[in-house]
Short mmCIF file of C-alpha atoms and ligand atoms in Angstrom, two decimals:
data_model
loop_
_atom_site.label_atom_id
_atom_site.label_comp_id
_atom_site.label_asym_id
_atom_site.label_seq_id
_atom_site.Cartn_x
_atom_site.Cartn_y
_atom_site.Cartn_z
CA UNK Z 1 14.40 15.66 -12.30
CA UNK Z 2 12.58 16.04 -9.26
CA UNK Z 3 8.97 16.74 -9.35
CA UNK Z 4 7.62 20.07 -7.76
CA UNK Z 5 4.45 18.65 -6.13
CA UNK Z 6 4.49 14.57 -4.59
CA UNK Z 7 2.08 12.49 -3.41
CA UNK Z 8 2.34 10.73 -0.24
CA UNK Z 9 0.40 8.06 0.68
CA UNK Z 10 0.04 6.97 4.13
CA UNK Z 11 -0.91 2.82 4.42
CA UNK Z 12 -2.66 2.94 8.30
CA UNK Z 13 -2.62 -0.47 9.14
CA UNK Z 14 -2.17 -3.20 6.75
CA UNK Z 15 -1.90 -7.04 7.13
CA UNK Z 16 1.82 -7.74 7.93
CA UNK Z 17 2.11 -6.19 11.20
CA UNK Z 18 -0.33 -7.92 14.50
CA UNK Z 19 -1.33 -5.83 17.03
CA UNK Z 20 0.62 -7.66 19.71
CA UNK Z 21 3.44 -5.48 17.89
CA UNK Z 22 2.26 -1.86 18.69
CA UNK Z 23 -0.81 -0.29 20.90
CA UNK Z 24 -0.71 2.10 18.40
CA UNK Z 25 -1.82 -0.05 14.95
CA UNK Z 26 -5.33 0.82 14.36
CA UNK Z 27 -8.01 -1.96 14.37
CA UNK Z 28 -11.76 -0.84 14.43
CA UNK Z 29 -12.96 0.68 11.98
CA UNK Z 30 -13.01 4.12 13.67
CA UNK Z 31 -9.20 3.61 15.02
CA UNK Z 32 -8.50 3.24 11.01
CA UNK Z 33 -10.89 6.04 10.22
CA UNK Z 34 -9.11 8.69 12.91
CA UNK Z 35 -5.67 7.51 11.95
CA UNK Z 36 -6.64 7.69 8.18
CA UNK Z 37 -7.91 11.06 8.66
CA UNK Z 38 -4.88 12.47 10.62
CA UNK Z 39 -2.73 11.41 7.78
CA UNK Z 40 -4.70 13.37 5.41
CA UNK Z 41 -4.82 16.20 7.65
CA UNK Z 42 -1.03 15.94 8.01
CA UNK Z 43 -0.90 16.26 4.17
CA UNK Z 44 -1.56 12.86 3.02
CA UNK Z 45 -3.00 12.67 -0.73
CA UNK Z 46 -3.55 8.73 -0.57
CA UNK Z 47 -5.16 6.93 1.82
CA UNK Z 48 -4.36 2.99 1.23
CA UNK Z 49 -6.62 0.70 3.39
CA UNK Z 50 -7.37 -2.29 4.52
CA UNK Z 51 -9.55 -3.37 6.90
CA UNK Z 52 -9.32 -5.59 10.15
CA UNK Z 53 -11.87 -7.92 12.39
CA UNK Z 54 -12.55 -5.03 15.55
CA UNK Z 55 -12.67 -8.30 17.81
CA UNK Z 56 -9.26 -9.22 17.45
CA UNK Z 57 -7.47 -7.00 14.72
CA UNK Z 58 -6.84 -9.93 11.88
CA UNK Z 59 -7.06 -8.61 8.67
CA UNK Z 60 -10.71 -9.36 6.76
CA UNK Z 61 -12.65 -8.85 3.79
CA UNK Z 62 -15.84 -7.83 5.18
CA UNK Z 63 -17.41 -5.72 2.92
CA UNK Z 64 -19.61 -3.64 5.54
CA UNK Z 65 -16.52 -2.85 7.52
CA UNK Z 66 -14.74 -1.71 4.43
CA UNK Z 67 -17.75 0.96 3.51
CA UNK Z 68 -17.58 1.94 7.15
CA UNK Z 69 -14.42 2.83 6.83
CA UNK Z 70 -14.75 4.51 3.51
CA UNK Z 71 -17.69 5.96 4.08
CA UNK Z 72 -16.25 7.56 7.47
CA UNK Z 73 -12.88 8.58 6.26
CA UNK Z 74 -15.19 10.07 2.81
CA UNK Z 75 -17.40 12.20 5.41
CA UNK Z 76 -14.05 13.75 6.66
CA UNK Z 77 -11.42 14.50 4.22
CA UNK Z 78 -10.89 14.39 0.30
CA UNK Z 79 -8.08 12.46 0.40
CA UNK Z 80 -8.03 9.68 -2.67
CA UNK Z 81 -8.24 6.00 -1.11
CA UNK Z 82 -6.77 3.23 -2.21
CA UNK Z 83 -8.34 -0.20 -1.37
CA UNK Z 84 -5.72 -3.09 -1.01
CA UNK Z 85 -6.54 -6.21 -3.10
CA UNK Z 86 -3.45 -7.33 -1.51
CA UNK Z 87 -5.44 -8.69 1.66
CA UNK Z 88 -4.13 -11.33 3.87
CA UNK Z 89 -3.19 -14.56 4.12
CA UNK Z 90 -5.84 -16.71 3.41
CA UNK Z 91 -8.03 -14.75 1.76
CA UNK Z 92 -9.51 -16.25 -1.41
CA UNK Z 93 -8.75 -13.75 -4.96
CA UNK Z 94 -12.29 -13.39 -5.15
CA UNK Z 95 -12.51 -12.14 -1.20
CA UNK Z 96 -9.07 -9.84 -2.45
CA UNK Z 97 -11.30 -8.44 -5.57
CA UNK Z 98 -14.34 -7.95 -3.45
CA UNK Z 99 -14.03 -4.51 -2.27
CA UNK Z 100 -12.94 -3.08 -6.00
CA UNK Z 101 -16.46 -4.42 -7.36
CA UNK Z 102 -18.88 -3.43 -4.58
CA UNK Z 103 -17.40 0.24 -3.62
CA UNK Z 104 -15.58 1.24 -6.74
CA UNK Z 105 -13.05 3.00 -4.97
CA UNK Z 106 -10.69 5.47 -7.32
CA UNK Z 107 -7.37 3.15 -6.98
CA UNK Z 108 -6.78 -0.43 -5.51
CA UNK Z 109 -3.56 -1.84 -5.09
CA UNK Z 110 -2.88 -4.76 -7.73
CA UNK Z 111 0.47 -7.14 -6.55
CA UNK Z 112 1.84 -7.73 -9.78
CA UNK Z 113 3.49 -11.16 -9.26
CA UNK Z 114 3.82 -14.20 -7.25
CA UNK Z 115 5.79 -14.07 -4.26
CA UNK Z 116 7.44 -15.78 -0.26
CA UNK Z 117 5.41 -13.09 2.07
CA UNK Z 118 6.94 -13.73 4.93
CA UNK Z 119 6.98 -12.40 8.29
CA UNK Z 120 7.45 -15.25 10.62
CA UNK Z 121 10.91 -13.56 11.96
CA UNK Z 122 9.55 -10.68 13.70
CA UNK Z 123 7.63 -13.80 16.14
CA UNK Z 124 10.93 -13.29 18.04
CA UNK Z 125 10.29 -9.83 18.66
CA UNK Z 126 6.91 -10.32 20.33
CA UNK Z 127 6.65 -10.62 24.15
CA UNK Z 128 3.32 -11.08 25.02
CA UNK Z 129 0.41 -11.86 22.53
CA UNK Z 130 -2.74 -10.28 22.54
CA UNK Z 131 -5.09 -12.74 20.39
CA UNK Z 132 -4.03 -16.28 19.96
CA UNK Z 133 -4.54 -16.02 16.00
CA UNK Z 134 -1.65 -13.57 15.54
CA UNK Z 135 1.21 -16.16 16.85
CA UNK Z 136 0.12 -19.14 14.66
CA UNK Z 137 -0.39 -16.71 11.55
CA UNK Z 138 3.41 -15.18 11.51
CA UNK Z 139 4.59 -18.71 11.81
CA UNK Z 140 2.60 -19.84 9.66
CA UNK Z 141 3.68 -17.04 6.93
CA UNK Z 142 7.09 -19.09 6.65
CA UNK Z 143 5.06 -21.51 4.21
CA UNK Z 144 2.95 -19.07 2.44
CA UNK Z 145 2.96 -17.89 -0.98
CA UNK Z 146 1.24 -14.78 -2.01
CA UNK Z 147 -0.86 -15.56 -4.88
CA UNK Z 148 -0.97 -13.77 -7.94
CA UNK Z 149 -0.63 -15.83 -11.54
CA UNK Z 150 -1.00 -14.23 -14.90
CA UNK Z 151 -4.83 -15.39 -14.60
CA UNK Z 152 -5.43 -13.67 -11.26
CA UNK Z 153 -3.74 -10.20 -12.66
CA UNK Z 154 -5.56 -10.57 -16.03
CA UNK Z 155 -8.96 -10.93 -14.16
CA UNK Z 156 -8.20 -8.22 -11.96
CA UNK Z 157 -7.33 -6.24 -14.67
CA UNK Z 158 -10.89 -6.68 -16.17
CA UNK Z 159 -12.33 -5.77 -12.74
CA UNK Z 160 -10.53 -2.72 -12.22
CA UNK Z 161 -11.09 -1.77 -15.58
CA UNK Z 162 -14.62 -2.05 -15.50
CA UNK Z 163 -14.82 -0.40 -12.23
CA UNK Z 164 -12.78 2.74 -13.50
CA UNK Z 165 -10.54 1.86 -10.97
CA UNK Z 166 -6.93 2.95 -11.40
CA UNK Z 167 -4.35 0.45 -10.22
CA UNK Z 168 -1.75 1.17 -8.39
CA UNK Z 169 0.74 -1.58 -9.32
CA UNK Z 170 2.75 -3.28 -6.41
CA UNK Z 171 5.74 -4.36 -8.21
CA UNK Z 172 8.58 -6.17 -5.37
CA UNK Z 173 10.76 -7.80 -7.37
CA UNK Z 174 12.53 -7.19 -11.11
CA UNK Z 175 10.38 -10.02 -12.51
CA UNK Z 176 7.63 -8.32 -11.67
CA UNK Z 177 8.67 -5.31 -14.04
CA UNK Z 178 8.86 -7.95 -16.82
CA UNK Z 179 5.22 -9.36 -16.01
CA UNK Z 180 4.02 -5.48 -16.41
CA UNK Z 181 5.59 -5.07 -19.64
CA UNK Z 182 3.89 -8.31 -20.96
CA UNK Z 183 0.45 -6.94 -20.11
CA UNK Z 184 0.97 -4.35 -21.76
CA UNK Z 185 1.89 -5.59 -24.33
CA UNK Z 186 -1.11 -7.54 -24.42
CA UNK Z 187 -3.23 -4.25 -24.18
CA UNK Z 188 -4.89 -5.37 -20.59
CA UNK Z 189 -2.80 -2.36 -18.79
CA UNK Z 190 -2.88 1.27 -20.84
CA UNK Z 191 -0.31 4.07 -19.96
CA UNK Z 192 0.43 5.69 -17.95
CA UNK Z 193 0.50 3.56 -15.19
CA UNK Z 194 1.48 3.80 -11.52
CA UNK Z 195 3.56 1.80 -9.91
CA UNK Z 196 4.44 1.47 -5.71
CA UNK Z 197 8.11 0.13 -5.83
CA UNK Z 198 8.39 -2.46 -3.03
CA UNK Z 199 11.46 -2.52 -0.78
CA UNK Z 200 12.09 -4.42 2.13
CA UNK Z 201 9.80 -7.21 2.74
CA UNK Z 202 11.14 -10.34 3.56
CA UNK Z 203 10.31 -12.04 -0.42
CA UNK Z 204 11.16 -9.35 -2.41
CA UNK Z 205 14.00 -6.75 -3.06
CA UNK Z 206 15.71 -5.43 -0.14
CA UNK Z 207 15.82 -1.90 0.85
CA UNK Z 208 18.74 -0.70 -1.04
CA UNK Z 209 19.55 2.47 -2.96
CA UNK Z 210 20.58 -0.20 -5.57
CA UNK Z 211 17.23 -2.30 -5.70
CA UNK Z 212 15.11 0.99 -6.04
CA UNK Z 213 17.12 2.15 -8.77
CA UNK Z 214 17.64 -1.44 -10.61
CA UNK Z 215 13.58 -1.01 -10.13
CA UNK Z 216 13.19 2.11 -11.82
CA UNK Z 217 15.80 1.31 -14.49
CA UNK Z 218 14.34 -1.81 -15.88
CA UNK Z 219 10.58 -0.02 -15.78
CA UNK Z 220 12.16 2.99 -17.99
CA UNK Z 221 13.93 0.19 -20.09
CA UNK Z 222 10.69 -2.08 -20.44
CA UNK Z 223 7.81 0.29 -20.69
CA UNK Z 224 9.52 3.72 -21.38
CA UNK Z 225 9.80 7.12 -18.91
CA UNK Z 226 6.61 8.25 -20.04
CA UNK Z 227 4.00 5.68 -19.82
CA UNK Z 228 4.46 5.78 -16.02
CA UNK Z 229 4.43 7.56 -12.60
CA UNK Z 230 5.92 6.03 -9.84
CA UNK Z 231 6.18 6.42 -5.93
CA UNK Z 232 8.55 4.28 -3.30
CA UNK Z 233 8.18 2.27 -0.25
CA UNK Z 234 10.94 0.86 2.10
CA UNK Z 235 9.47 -1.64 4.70
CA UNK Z 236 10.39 -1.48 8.28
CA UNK Z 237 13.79 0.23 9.31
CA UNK Z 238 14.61 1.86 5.92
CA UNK Z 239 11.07 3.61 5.42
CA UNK Z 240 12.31 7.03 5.35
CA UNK Z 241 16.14 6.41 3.97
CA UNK Z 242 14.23 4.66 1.08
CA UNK Z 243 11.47 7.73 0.54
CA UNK Z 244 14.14 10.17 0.88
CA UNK Z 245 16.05 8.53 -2.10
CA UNK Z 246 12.56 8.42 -4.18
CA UNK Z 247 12.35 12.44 -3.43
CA UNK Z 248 15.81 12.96 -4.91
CA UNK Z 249 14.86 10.36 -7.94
CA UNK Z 250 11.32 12.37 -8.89
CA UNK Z 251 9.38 9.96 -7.07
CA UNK Z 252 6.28 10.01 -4.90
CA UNK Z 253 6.58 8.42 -1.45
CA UNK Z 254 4.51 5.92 0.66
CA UNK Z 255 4.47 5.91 4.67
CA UNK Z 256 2.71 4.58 7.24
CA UNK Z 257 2.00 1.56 10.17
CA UNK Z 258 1.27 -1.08 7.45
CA UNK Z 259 5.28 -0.83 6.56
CA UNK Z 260 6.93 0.87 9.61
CA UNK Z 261 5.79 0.84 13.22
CA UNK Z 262 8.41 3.18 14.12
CA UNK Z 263 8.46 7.01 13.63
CA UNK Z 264 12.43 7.22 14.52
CA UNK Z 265 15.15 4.76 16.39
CA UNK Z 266 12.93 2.78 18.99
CA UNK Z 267 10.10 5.53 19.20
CA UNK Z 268 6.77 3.52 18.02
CA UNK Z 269 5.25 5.51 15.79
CA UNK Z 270 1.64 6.94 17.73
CA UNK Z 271 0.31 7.03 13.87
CA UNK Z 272 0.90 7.06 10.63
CA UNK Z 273 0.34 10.75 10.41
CA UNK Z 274 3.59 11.05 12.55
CA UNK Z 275 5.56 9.15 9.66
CA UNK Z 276 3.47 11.84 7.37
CA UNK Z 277 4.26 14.73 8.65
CA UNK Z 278 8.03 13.57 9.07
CA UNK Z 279 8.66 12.54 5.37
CA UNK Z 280 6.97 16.10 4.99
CA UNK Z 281 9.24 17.84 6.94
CA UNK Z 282 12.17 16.60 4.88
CA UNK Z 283 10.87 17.22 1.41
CA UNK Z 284 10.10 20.62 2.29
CA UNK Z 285 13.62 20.99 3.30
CA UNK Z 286 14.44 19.36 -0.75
CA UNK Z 287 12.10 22.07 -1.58
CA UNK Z 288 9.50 19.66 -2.41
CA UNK Z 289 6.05 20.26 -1.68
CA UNK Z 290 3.15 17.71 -0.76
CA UNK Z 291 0.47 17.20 -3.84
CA UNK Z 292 -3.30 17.87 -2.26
CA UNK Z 293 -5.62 15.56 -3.17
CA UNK Z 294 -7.09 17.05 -6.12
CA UNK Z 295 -3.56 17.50 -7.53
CA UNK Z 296 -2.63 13.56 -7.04
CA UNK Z 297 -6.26 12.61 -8.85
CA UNK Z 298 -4.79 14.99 -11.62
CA UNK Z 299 -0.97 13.68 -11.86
CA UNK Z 300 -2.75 10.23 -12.03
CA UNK Z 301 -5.77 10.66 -13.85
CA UNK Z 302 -8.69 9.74 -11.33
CA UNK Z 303 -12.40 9.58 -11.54
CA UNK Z 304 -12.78 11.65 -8.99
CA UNK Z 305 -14.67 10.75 -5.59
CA UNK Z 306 -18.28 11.19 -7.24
CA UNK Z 307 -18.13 7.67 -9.10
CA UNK Z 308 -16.94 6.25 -6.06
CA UNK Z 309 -19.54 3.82 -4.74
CA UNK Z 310 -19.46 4.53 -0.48
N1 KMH A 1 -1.14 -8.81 2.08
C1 KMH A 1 0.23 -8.68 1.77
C2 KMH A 1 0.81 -9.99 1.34
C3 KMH A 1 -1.41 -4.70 -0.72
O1 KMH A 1 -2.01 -4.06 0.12
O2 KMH A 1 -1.80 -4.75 -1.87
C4 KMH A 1 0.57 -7.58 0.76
C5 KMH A 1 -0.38 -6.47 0.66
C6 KMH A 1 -0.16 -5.46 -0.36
O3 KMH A 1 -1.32 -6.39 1.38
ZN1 ZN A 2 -1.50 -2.88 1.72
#
């Protein structure tokens, strides 16, 4: 059954996409902040984040620019954000758990499995680089594994956990389903959870009505309809075909630059408040409306931005 109110999240800017690939992917921290904001003013309820190097746009831990970020986008909307502990490549688990422990945001992203990342095909695409980093990192994502073993989840677990921070659990593949079932079974993950079902990254599922529902299926199957809440994305060309099949399915949806440069066929997307306000414009013709803020912290259970620390 569909639900009346969904969350959308809009993910700004990511680590997959360069900025050789669109003008329009925010880098410094007050491109992310303004684009960030515009989402939420579009009707965003989520804000997921990561941060960048404002020299040359590669994606970085750096704590200060993260609170800048937060601290900005706090000072200007209500919107819930969600830190990525996703990262990028390269970037040590500790340098991925970093932001969780020193800002205690209300949700982080946890990948829930090992996985091929790769985006080394869309090198073709690119005419003209802007920083000489970007062209040997996509190549070099052909060889790279995204790390995330039963020890790194169960530590991040504990982190979140003691941070009050709610995951949001990246799950891209039907193996990962099985690896959340086993830790809850062991107690380290309590229902409800929520889950962002992955499509379309070169690694994981594709973006297929079949894959999203094989997804949902074998979470009902393995942890039961109840003990979670769910929302969708669909990487690259089939972001909104993808969200548009969560809607009907009584899911929540994810847009934004970190999974889609494009707002429709060949039309870069100017923000991610353009893929907002476009997924919003088709629920409201399901007759679905867009959760505020304060609604999403309820359907999920957040602490609530005063035990935030930024
Ligand atoms: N860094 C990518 C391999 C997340 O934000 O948690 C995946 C990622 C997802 O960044
Ligand atoms: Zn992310």
């Amino acid at each position: 059954m569909p639900q009346e109110k969904v969350i959308v999240t809009s993910a700004v800017t990511g680590s997959a996409h360069f900025p050789s690939m669109s003008p329009y992917l925010p880098i410094t921290p007050q491109q992310i902040i303004e684009d960030a904001v515009k989402s939420a003013d579009a009707g965003a309820a989520i804000l997921h984040i990561h941060v960048r190097n404002p020299e040359n746009g590669m994606p970085t831990p750096d704590i200060e620019i993260f609170k800048e970020v937060l601290s900005g986008i706090k000072a200007r909307t209500n919107a819930v954000i969600c830190i990525s502990t996703g990262g990028g490549m390269g970037m040590s688990t500790e340098q991925r758990a970093s932001p969780v422990i020193n800002l205690r945001p209300e949700m982080a992203s946890l990948n829930f499995g090992s996985m091929n990342f790769s985006v080394f095909p869309q090198a073709d695409k690119v005419k003209e680089w802007r920083y000489p980093w970007e062209k040997l990192s996509i190549l070099a994502s052909e060889d790279y594994i995204f790390p995330n073993t039963f020890r790194t989840l169960r530590e991040f677990l504990t982190i979140f956990s003691v941070n009050d921070t709610k995951p949001e659990l990246e799950i891209y593949d039907l193996g990962m389903v099985n690896n959340l079932a086993f830790m809850m079974r062991r107690g380290l993950l309590k229902p409800p959870v929520h889950i962002q079902f992955v499509t379309g990254t070169l690694g994981g599922v594709p973006s297929t009505v079949d894959s999203l529902t094989a997804l949902y299926n074998a979470t009902r199957i393995a942890i039961g309809a109840d003990n979670f809440t769910w929302s969708a994305i669909g990487a690259g060309r089939y972001q909104m075909p993808i969200c548009s099949v969560a809607l009907a399915m009584g899911g929540n949806v994810r847009v934004g630059l970190e999974d889609n440069l494009y707002v429709s066929k060949g039309v870069l997307a100017r923000s991610s408040a353009e893929q907002v306000a476009k997924i919003i414009r088709i629920m409201r013709e399901l007759s679905l409306e867009p959760a505020t803020p304060d609604e999403a912290r309820k359907i999920l259970g957040l602490k609530g931005l005063a035990k935030v620390n930024y």
